[in-house]
Each structure stands twice: as structure tokens, then as C-alpha cells.
PDB file of C-alpha atoms in Angstrom:
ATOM      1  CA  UNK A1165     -32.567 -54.330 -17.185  1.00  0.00           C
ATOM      2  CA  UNK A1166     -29.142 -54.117 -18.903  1.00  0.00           C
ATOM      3  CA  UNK A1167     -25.679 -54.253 -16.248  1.00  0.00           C
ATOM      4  CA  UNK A1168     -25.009 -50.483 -17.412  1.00  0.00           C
ATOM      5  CA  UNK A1169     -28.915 -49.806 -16.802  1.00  0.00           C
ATOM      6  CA  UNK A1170     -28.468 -51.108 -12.640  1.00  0.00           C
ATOM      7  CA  UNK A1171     -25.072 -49.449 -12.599  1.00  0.00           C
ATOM      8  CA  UNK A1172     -26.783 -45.717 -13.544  1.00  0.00           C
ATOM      9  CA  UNK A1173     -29.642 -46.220 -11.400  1.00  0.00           C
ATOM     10  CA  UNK A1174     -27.148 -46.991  -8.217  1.00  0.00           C
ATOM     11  CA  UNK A1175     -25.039 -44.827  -8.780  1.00  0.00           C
ATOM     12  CA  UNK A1176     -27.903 -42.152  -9.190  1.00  0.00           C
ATOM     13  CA  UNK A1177     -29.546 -43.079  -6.198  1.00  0.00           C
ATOM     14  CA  UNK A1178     -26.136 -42.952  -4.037  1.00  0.00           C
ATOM     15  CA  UNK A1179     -25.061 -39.681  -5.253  1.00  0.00           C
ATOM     16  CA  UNK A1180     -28.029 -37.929  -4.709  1.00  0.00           C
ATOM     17  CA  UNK A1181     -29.102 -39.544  -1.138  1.00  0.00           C
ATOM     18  CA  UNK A1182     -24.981 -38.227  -0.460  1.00  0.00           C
ATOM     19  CA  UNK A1183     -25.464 -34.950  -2.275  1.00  0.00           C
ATOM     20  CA  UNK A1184     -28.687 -33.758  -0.247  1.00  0.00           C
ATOM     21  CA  UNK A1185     -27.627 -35.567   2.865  1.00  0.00           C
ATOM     22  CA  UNK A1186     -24.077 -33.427   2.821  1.00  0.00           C
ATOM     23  CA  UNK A1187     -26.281 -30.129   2.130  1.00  0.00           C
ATOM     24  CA  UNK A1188     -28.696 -30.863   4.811  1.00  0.00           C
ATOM     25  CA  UNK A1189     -25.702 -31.550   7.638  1.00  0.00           C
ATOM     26  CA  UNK A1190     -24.040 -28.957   6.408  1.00  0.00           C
ATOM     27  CA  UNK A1191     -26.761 -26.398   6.716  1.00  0.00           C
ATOM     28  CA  UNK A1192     -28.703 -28.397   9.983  1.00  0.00           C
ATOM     29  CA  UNK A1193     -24.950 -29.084  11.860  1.00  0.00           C
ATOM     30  CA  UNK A1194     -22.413 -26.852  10.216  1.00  0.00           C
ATOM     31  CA  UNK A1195     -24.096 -23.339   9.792  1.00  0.00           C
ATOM     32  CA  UNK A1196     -25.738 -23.014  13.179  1.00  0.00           C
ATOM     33  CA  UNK A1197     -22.441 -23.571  14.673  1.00  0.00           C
ATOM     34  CA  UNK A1198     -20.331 -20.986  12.698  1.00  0.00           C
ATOM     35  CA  UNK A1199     -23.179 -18.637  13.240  1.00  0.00           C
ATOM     36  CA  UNK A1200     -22.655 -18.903  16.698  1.00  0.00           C
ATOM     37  CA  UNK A1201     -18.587 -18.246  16.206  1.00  0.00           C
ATOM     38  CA  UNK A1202     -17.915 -21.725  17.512  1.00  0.00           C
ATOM     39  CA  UNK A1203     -15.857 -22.852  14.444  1.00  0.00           C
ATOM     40  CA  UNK A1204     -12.490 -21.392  13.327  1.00  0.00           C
ATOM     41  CA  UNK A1205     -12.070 -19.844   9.574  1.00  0.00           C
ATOM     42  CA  UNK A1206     -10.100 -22.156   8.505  1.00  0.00           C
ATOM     43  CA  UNK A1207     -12.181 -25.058   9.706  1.00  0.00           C
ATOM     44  CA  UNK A1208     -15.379 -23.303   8.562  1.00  0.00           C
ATOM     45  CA  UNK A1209     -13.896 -22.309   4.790  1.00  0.00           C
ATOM     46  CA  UNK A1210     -12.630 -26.234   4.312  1.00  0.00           C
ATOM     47  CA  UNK A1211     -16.022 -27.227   4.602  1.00  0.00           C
ATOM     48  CA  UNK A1212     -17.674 -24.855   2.143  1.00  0.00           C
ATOM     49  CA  UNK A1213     -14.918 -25.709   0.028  1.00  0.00           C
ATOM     50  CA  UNK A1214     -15.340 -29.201   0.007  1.00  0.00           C
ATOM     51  CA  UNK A1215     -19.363 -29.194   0.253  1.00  0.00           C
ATOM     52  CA  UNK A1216     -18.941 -26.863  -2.822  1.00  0.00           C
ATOM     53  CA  UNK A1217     -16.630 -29.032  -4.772  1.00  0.00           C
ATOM     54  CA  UNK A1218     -18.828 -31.845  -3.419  1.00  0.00           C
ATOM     55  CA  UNK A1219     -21.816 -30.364  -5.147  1.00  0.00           C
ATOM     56  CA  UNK A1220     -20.090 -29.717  -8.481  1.00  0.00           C
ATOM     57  CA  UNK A1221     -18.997 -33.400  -8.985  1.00  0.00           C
ATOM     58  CA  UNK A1222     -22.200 -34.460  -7.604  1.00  0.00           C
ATOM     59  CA  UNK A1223     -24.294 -32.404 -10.331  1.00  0.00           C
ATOM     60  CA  UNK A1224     -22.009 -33.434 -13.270  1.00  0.00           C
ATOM     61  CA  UNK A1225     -22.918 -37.209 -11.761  1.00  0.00           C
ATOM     62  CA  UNK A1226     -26.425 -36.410 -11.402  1.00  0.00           C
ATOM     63  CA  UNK A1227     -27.000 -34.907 -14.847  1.00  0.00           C
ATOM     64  CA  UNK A1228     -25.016 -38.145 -16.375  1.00  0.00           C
ATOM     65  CA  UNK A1229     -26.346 -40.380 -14.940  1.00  0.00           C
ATOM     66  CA  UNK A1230     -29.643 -38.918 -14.844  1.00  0.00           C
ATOM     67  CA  UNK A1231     -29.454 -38.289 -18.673  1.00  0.00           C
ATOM     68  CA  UNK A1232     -29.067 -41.911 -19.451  1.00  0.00           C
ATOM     69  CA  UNK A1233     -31.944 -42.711 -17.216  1.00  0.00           C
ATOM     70  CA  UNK A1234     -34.129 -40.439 -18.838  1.00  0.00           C
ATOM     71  CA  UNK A1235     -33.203 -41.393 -22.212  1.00  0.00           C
ATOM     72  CA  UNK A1236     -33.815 -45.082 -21.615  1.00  0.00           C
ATOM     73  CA  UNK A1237     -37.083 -44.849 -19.924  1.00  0.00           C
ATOM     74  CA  UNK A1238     -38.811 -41.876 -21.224  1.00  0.00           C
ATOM     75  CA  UNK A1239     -39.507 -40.560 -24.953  1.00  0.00           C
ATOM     76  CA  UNK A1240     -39.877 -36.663 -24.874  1.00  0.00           C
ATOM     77  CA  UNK A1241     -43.937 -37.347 -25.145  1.00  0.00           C
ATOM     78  CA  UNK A1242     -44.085 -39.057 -21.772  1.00  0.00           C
ATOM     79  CA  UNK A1243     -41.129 -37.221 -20.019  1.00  0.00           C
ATOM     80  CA  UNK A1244     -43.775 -33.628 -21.332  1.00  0.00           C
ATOM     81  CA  UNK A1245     -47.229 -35.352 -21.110  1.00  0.00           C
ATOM     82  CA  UNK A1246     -47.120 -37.796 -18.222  1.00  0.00           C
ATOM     83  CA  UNK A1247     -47.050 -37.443 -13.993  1.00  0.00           C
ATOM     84  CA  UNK A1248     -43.810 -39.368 -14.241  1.00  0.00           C
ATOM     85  CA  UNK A1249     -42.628 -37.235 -16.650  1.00  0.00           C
ATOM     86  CA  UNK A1250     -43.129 -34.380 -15.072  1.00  0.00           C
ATOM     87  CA  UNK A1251     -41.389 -35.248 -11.769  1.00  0.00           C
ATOM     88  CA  UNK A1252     -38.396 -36.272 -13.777  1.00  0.00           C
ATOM     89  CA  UNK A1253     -38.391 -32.612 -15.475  1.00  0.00           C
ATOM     90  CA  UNK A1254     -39.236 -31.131 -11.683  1.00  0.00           C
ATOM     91  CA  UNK A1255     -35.779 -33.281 -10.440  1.00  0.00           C
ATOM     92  CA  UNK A1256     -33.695 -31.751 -13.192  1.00  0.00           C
ATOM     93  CA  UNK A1257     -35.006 -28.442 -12.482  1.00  0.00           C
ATOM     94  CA  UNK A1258     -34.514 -29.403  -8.239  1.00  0.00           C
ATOM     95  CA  UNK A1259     -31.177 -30.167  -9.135  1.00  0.00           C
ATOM     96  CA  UNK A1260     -29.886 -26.770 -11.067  1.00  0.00           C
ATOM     97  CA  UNK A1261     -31.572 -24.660  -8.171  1.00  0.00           C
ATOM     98  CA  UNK A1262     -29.909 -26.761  -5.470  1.00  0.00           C
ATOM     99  CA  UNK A1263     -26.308 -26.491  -7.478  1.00  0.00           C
ATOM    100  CA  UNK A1264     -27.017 -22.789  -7.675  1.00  0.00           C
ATOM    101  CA  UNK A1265     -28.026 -22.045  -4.121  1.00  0.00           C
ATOM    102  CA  UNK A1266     -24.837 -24.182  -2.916  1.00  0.00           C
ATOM    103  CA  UNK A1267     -22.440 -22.032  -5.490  1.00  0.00           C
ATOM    104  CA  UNK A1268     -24.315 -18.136  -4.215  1.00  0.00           C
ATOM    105  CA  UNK A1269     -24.021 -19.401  -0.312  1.00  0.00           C
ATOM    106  CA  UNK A1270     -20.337 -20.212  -0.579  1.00  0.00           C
ATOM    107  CA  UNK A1271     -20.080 -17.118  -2.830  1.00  0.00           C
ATOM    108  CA  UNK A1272     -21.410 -15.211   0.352  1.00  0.00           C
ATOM    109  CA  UNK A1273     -19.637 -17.048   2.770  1.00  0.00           C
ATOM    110  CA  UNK A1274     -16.347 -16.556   1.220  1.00  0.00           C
ATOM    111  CA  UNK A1275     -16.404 -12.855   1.360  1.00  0.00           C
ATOM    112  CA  UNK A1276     -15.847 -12.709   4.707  1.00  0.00           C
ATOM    113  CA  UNK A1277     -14.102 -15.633   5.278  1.00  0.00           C
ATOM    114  CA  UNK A1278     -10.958 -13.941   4.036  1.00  0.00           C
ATOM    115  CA  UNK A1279     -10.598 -11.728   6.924  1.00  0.00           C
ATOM    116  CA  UNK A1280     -11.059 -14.699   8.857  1.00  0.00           C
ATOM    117  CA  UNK A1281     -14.579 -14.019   9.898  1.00  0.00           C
ATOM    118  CA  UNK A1282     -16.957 -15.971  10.673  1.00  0.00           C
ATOM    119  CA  UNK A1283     -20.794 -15.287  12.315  1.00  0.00           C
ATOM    120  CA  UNK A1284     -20.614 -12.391   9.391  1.00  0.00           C
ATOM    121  CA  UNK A1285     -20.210 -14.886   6.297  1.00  0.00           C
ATOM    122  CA  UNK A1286     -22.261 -17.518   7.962  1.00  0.00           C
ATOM    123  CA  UNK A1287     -25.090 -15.205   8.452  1.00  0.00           C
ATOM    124  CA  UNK A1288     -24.848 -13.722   4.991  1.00  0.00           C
ATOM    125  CA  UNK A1289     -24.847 -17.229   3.531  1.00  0.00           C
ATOM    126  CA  UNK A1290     -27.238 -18.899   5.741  1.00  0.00           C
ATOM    127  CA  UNK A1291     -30.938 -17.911   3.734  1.00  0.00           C
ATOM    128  CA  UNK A1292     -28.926 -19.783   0.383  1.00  0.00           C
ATOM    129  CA  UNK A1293     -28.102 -22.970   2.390  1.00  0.00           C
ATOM    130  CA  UNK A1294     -31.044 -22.903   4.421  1.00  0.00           C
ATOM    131  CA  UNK A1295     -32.953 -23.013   0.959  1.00  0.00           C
ATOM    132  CA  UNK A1296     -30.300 -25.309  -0.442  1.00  0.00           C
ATOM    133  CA  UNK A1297     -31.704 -27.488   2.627  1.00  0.00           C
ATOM    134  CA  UNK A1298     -35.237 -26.889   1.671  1.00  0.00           C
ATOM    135  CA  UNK A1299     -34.862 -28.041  -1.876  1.00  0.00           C
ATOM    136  CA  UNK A1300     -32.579 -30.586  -0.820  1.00  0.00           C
ATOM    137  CA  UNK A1301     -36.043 -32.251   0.964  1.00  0.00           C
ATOM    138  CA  UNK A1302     -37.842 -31.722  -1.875  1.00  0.00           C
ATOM    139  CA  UNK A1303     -35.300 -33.579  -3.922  1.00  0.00           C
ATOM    140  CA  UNK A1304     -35.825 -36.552  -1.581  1.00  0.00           C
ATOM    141  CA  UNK A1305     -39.694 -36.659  -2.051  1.00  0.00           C
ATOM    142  CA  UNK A1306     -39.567 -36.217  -5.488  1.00  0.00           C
ATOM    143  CA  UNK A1307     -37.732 -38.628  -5.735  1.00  0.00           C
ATOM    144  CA  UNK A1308     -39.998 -41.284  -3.513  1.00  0.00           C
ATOM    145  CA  UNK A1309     -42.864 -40.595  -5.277  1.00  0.00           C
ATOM    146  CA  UNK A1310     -40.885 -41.738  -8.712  1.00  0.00           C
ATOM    147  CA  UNK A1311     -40.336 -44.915  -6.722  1.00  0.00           C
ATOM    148  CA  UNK A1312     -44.385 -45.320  -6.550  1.00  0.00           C
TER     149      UNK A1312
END
């Protein structure tokens, strides 16, 4: 395995155990407590701001990284007609729902967040990080059973 091969594959691996790590605190430690009111705005709306820009960067990573992985150790016949393949495509497809889900739940948190509100935009964002948690685990398998 090439340097730049090892360097992708780290950096792959840390960025997405940080990635779906940050969404499942956020949505395990972070919502329940703002839906209980016992965060301030301002506290609450830094941390959907930063998981948010978290998740951007962390998707651009993924899909680079990811990319060159893909390239290098599949051909399109094996990524389409193999197991392997297949939970490499699933991944990719994990990933754009899970960068979605984090974008619509700080969409919906936001809204309310402005008036400097809280339980309101929590609760109306909770079902997209709660899912955003869900596919996060999902991720996370996927992932160990490419390590088999």
C-alpha cells in the first residue's frame, strides 16, 4: 500500500468515527437537554452551527477521501456486482442522507432559534437528528462489516 494510500484510509476512518460520533452526542447529549429548556439560545445555536459546519467539511472529506479509496480498490464491475461493492455504494448513499438530515434539522432548529427559543426548535428538529443518529449507527456497521 502506497504512503498516499495509508494517509486516505486514516484520514477516512478518523473523520467518519468524528463525524458520526459528533452527530450521535449531539442528538444523545445535546437535544434532550435543549428540549427540556436547560440550554440558553445562544449556547444551543453555537452548537448546531458548528455540528453543521462540522458535517459540511466532514462530507467534502468523506467524499475525497472516499473517492480515492474507491477508485483504487474497486473497478465499477465489483463496486456494482460484488457484497463489497455494494456496501461501499450503501456508505456513499449513508453519507448524503446523514449530510442531509444534519442540514433539514438545523434548518428547523434555526427557525426558532431567532426569537431565542428553544424546546420549540429543538422539538421541531429533533425526528431529523434523531434519524441523523440512526443512520449515523448504520454508518458505523457498514463500515465494520467492510473491515471483514
Amino acid at each position: 500500500m502506497a504512503l498516499i494510500d495509508t494517509v486516505m484510509a486514516t484520514l477516512h476512518l478518523v473523520v467518519g468515527g468524528l463525524w458520526t460520533g459528533s452527530v450521535l452526542f449531539f442528538a444523545l447529549a445535546v437535544l434532550p437537554t435543549a428540549r427540556a429548556g436547560n440550554i440558553r439560545a445562544a449556547a444551543f445555536e453555537s452548537v448546531v452551527s458548528r455540528l453543521t459546519m462540522w458535517s459540511r467539511g466532514a462530507s467534502l472529506v468523506m467524499f475525497a477521501t472516499g473517492g480515492h479509496l474507491a477508485g483504487t480498490r474497486y473497478t465499477a464491475d465489483s463496486l456494482l456486482g460484488s457484497g463489497r461493492g455494494h456496501l461501499v455504494l450503501g456508505m456513499l448513499a449513508l453519507w448524503f442522507v446523514l449530510t442531509g438530515l444534519v442540514e433539514i434539522g438545523r434548518g428547523r432548529a434555526k427557525d426558532g432559534l431567532a426569537e431565542k427559543k428553544v424546546r420549540t426548535p429543538a422539538e421541531k428538529a429533533a425526528p431529523f437528528y434523531l434519524g441523523a443518529a440512526l443512520v449515523a449507527v448504520l454508518l458505523l456497521v457498514d463500515a465494520g462489516l467492510l473491515l471483514n
